[in-house]
Coordinates of C-alpha atoms in Angstrom, one line a residue:
M1186 CA 126.5 91.5 -27.2
T1187 CA 127.1 95.1 -27.6
I1188 CA 125.8 97.3 -24.5
L1189 CA 125.5 100.5 -24.3
I1190 CA 125.4 102.1 -20.6
L1191 CA 124.5 105.8 -20.2
G1192 CA 126.7 107.0 -17.4
G1193 CA 128.9 103.8 -18.0
T1194 CA 131.8 105.8 -16.3
G1195 CA 129.9 106.7 -13.3
F1196 CA 129.7 105.3 -9.7
I1197 CA 127.4 102.3 -10.5
G1198 CA 128.0 102.4 -14.1
S1199 CA 131.9 101.7 -14.1
R1200 CA 131.1 98.6 -12.1
L1201 CA 128.1 97.3 -14.4
T1202 CA 130.9 97.8 -17.2
E1203 CA 133.4 95.6 -15.4
R1204 CA 130.4 92.8 -14.9
L1205 CA 129.6 92.9 -18.5
V1206 CA 132.9 92.8 -20.0
S1207 CA 133.9 89.8 -17.8
R1208 CA 130.9 88.1 -19.1
G1209 CA 132.2 88.6 -22.6
H1210 CA 130.1 91.6 -23.7
K1211 CA 131.2 94.7 -25.6
V1212 CA 130.2 97.9 -23.8
V1213 CA 130.2 101.4 -24.9
C1214 CA 130.2 104.1 -21.9
F1215 CA 127.9 107.2 -22.7
D1216 CA 128.6 110.2 -20.8
L1217 CA 128.8 113.6 -21.4
Y1218 CA 131.7 114.1 -18.8
P1219 CA 133.3 110.5 -19.0
D1220 CA 135.5 109.5 -16.0
Y1221 CA 137.8 107.7 -18.3
P1222 CA 140.1 106.1 -15.7
K1223 CA 137.3 104.3 -14.5
V1224 CA 137.5 102.0 -17.5
S1225 CA 140.4 102.6 -18.9
H1226 CA 142.0 99.3 -17.5
L1227 CA 139.1 97.0 -19.3
N1228 CA 139.0 95.7 -22.7
D1229 CA 136.0 95.8 -25.1
V1230 CA 135.0 99.3 -24.0
V1231 CA 134.2 102.0 -25.9
V1232 CA 133.9 105.6 -24.2
R1233 CA 131.5 107.8 -26.1
V1234 CA 130.9 111.4 -25.5
G1235 CA 127.4 112.1 -25.7
D1236 CA 124.2 113.9 -24.3
V1237 CA 121.1 112.2 -23.4
T1238 CA 119.0 115.0 -23.9
H1239 CA 119.8 114.9 -27.5
V1240 CA 118.4 112.0 -29.2
E1241 CA 120.3 112.0 -31.9
D1242 CA 123.3 111.5 -30.0
L1243 CA 121.9 108.2 -28.6
I1244 CA 120.5 107.1 -32.2
D1245 CA 124.2 107.8 -33.3
A1246 CA 125.7 105.7 -31.0
I1247 CA 123.4 102.9 -31.4
Q1248 CA 123.9 102.7 -35.1
Q1249 CA 127.7 103.2 -35.0
Y1250 CA 128.3 100.3 -32.7
S1251 CA 125.4 98.2 -33.5
V1252 CA 123.9 98.4 -29.9
Q1253 CA 121.6 95.4 -28.7
R1254 CA 120.6 96.6 -25.3
I1255 CA 120.5 99.6 -23.2
V1256 CA 121.2 100.4 -19.5
N1257 CA 120.3 104.0 -18.3
L1258 CA 121.8 105.2 -15.2
A1259 CA 121.9 109.2 -16.3
Y1260 CA 120.0 111.1 -13.8
I1261 CA 120.3 114.4 -12.0
L1262 CA 120.4 113.5 -8.1
P1263 CA 118.8 115.5 -5.3
P1264 CA 119.9 117.8 -3.8
E1265 CA 120.8 119.0 -7.3
S1266 CA 117.2 117.8 -9.0
E1267 CA 115.4 119.8 -6.3
E1268 CA 117.6 123.2 -7.2
K1269 CA 117.9 123.1 -10.9
L1270 CA 114.4 122.3 -12.1
Q1271 CA 114.9 123.0 -15.6
L1272 CA 118.1 120.9 -15.8
A1273 CA 116.3 118.2 -13.9
V1274 CA 113.4 118.0 -16.5
R1275 CA 115.6 118.1 -19.2
V1276 CA 117.7 114.9 -18.2
N1277 CA 115.4 112.9 -15.7
L1278 CA 112.0 113.2 -17.9
M1279 CA 113.2 113.8 -21.5
G1280 CA 116.8 112.3 -21.2
M1281 CA 114.9 109.1 -20.2
N1282 CA 112.4 109.2 -22.7
N1283 CA 115.0 110.1 -25.4
V1284 CA 116.4 106.6 -24.5
F1285 CA 113.3 104.9 -24.8
E1286 CA 112.4 106.6 -28.0
A1287 CA 115.8 106.0 -29.5
A1288 CA 115.5 102.3 -28.6
R1289 CA 112.3 101.9 -30.4
L1290 CA 113.5 103.8 -33.4
T1291 CA 116.5 101.3 -33.8
G1292 CA 114.6 98.4 -32.8
I1293 CA 116.0 97.6 -29.6
K1294 CA 113.9 95.5 -27.4
R1295 CA 115.4 95.6 -24.0
V1296 CA 116.1 98.8 -22.0
V1297 CA 116.9 98.6 -18.4
Y1298 CA 117.0 101.9 -16.3
A1299 CA 117.7 102.7 -12.7
S1300 CA 114.1 104.0 -10.7
S1301 CA 114.6 104.4 -7.0
I1302 CA 113.4 103.3 -3.6
A1303 CA 112.5 107.2 -3.6
V1304 CA 108.8 106.6 -6.0
Y1305 CA 107.2 105.5 -2.5
G1306 CA 107.5 108.9 -0.8
L1307 CA 107.4 108.6 3.0
Q1308 CA 107.1 105.4 5.3
S1309 CA 104.2 107.1 7.1
S1310 CA 102.1 106.3 3.9
Y1311 CA 102.3 103.0 4.1
G1312 CA 102.3 102.1 8.1
N1313 CA 105.0 100.0 10.1
R1314 CA 104.8 97.4 7.0
P1315 CA 107.1 96.5 4.6
V1316 CA 106.2 98.2 0.9
T1317 CA 105.9 95.9 -2.0
E1318 CA 105.7 96.8 -5.8
E1319 CA 102.0 96.7 -5.9
D1320 CA 101.7 99.6 -3.6
D1321 CA 100.7 102.9 -4.8
C1322 CA 103.3 105.2 -4.9
Y1323 CA 103.4 109.0 -3.2
P1324 CA 106.2 111.0 -4.3
E1325 CA 106.7 114.3 -2.4
T1326 CA 109.7 115.7 -4.4
V1327 CA 110.8 116.4 -7.8
Y1328 CA 113.2 113.6 -8.0
M1329 CA 110.7 111.0 -6.7
A1330 CA 107.9 112.2 -9.1
H1331 CA 110.4 112.1 -11.9
K1332 CA 111.2 108.4 -11.4
L1333 CA 107.5 107.6 -11.0
W1334 CA 106.8 109.2 -14.6
N1335 CA 109.9 107.5 -15.9
E1336 CA 108.1 104.3 -14.9
F1337 CA 104.8 105.2 -16.2
M1338 CA 106.4 106.0 -19.6
A1339 CA 108.3 102.7 -19.7
R1340 CA 105.0 100.8 -19.1
K1341 CA 103.2 103.1 -22.2
Y1342 CA 106.4 101.8 -24.6
M1343 CA 106.4 98.1 -23.3
D1344 CA 102.5 97.9 -24.0
R1345 CA 102.4 99.9 -27.2
Y1346 CA 105.9 98.5 -28.8
G1347 CA 106.1 95.2 -27.2
M1348 CA 109.7 96.4 -25.5
I1349 CA 110.8 94.9 -22.4
I1350 CA 111.9 97.8 -20.1
P1351 CA 112.5 96.9 -16.6
G1352 CA 113.0 99.5 -13.7
L1353 CA 115.2 98.7 -10.7
R1354 CA 113.9 100.6 -7.5
I1355 CA 117.3 101.0 -6.0
A1356 CA 117.7 101.2 -2.3
N1357 CA 120.4 103.6 -0.8
V1358 CA 123.4 102.8 -2.5
S1359 CA 126.7 102.6 -0.4
G1360 CA 130.3 102.5 -1.8
P1361 CA 133.8 104.0 -1.8
G1362 CA 134.1 107.2 -3.2
R1363 CA 130.2 108.1 -3.6
T1364 CA 130.0 111.8 -3.8
K1365 CA 126.3 112.3 -4.9
G1366 CA 123.1 111.9 -3.6
F1367 CA 121.8 112.4 -0.4
S1368 CA 122.8 109.1 1.2
A1369 CA 126.3 109.4 0.1
W1370 CA 127.2 110.2 3.7
Q1371 CA 126.8 106.3 4.4
G1372 CA 129.7 105.4 2.1
R1373 CA 131.4 108.4 3.3
C1374 CA 131.6 107.3 7.2
I1375 CA 133.1 104.1 6.1
D1376 CA 135.7 105.6 3.7
N1377 CA 136.7 107.8 6.7
L1378 CA 136.9 105.2 9.0
A1379 CA 138.9 102.8 6.7
I1380 CA 141.5 105.2 7.1
G1381 CA 141.6 105.8 10.5
K1382 CA 139.4 109.0 10.8
P1383 CA 136.4 109.4 12.9
A1384 CA 132.9 109.6 11.4
T1385 CA 129.2 111.2 12.1
M1386 CA 126.5 109.0 11.1
L1387 CA 123.8 111.8 9.8
S1388 CA 120.8 110.1 11.4
R1389 CA 119.5 109.0 15.0
R1390 CA 120.6 105.7 16.2
D1391 CA 117.1 104.3 15.6
Q1392 CA 116.6 105.5 12.3
I1393 CA 116.2 102.2 10.0
L1394 CA 118.3 102.8 6.8
L1395 CA 118.0 100.6 3.5
I1396 CA 121.4 100.3 2.0
I1397 CA 123.0 98.1 -0.8
Y1398 CA 126.4 98.2 -1.8
V1399 CA 127.6 99.5 -5.4
D1400 CA 128.7 96.1 -6.4
D1401 CA 125.5 94.3 -5.5
T1402 CA 123.5 97.1 -7.3
A1403 CA 125.5 96.6 -10.4
E1404 CA 124.9 92.9 -10.4
L1405 CA 121.3 93.3 -10.2
F1406 CA 121.4 95.7 -13.0
A1407 CA 123.7 92.9 -15.1
K1408 CA 121.3 90.2 -14.5
L1409 CA 118.1 92.6 -15.5
C1410 CA 120.3 93.8 -18.8
L1411 CA 120.8 89.8 -19.7
A1412 CA 118.0 87.6 -18.4
E1413 CA 116.2 85.9 -20.8
T1414 CA 113.0 86.3 -19.4
L1415 CA 111.5 88.8 -16.9
N1416 CA 108.1 88.6 -15.1
H1417 CA 107.7 92.3 -14.0
A1418 CA 108.2 95.7 -15.0
V1419 CA 109.8 97.0 -11.7
Y1420 CA 111.7 95.4 -8.9
N1421 CA 112.7 96.6 -5.5
S1422 CA 116.3 96.0 -5.2
L1423 CA 117.9 94.0 -2.6
A1424 CA 119.1 95.8 0.8
Y1425 CA 120.2 95.3 4.0
S1426 CA 117.6 97.0 6.4
V1427 CA 119.3 97.9 9.9
T1428 CA 119.1 100.8 12.2
A1429 CA 121.9 103.3 12.4
Q1430 CA 122.9 101.9 15.6
E1431 CA 122.8 98.3 14.1
L1432 CA 125.3 99.4 11.2
V1433 CA 127.7 101.2 13.9
D1434 CA 127.8 97.6 15.5
R1435 CA 128.5 96.0 12.2
I1436 CA 131.1 98.0 11.6
K1437 CA 133.0 98.0 15.2
S1438 CA 132.5 94.2 14.6
V1439 CA 135.1 94.7 11.7
L1440 CA 136.8 97.6 13.0
P1441 CA 136.9 97.8 16.7
D1442 CA 138.5 101.0 17.5
A1443 CA 136.2 102.7 15.1
E1444 CA 135.2 106.4 16.5
I1445 CA 131.7 107.2 15.7
D1446 CA 129.2 109.6 16.5
F1447 CA 125.5 110.0 15.8
N1448 CA 123.4 112.9 15.0
E1449 CA 120.4 112.6 17.3
A1450 CA 118.8 115.6 15.9
A1451 CA 118.6 114.4 12.6
P1452 CA 115.3 114.3 10.8
D1453 CA 113.8 111.1 9.8
Q1454 CA 115.1 109.5 6.5
P1455 CA 113.1 111.1 3.5
N1456 CA 112.3 107.8 2.0
I1457 CA 110.2 104.2 3.2
Y1458 CA 112.9 102.3 5.3
L1459 CA 110.9 99.1 5.1
W1460 CA 110.2 96.9 1.9
S1461 CA 109.9 93.8 0.3
T1462 CA 112.6 91.8 -1.8
E1463 CA 110.6 88.8 -2.5
R1464 CA 110.1 89.7 -6.3
I1465 CA 113.8 90.2 -7.0
E1466 CA 114.9 87.3 -4.9
R1467 CA 112.6 85.1 -6.5
D1468 CA 112.8 86.1 -10.3
L1469 CA 116.9 86.6 -10.4
G1470 CA 117.8 84.0 -7.7
M1471 CA 120.2 86.3 -5.7
Q1472 CA 120.8 87.2 -2.1
L1473 CA 123.1 89.4 -0.2
P1474 CA 126.1 88.3 1.6
P1475 CA 126.1 89.1 5.3
I1476 CA 126.5 92.7 6.0
E1477 CA 129.7 92.4 8.0
T1478 CA 131.3 90.8 4.4
T1479 CA 129.9 93.9 2.9
I1480 CA 131.5 96.1 5.2
K1481 CA 134.7 94.6 4.8
R1482 CA 134.9 94.8 1.1
H1483 CA 134.1 98.5 1.6
I1484 CA 137.1 99.0 4.0
D1485 CA 139.4 96.9 2.1
E1486 CA 138.5 98.9 -1.4
A1487 CA 138.3 102.4 0.4
R1488 CA 142.3 101.4 1.8
R1489 CA 143.4 100.3 -1.5
L1490 CA 142.0 103.6 -3.1
Q1491 CA 144.1 105.7 -0.5
S1492 CA 147.0 103.3 -1.4
L1493 CA 146.9 101.9 2.0

């Protein structure tokens, strides 16, 4: 099977590319500014320069490589999405809709896309309980609203054209080298600690964080892309739910000498921090390893990237 990944050489996309290739699929990585080294070591990968805001670029790639399924990870993240409003509309709204429309026009029935924890808005809208996919959403930022609109349009395409377009509402993705997004600091802390530098958690000790490692995120996208049947249009991703203090304690169980401070003046996390993962556990049969195992993976990879 040939699978088109928009943002295929990016932070999550390159890991998803690796997983799909390892399962015997051909991948076309579609990026406006490709990071070629991320996928240059892989066979059966084509890197195609293209722009999701140009539907003709998408259709050309689909037809040239006989694409059968699509995963869209191309998006403008905050804070850029809150500052460059016209660009965010072009990429996040029209870009995503171009993907749906290009798939429809070329007969592709399965499109998977990245939604976000952000669609729910703030935890205060739900009280002190886990939020489920059946709850109403209350977005408060441009990015939040764009993700919710993507979900609305995906359902329209599913209802009208019989397509299968699951969205993955991703928790805060952590991993070595992440530079974009408001939650990138979580990964940077472990990156620094892995090479012996001190780090500061940009949160209070009691702030609850919902975190998923980049490799586990990529695996969820792979499963949504390849599953024979899916029962729902949206899924909350798996995630570790820990306070900042608990995360530090877990890190120190792996790195006892780690120097870690907190920012006790930090505001509340601008997302929900309690949610249900029952749906995705049931439908995809996947659970996360112990968080200490994931922290160790992160540390080891961060050290390899620094040649340590």
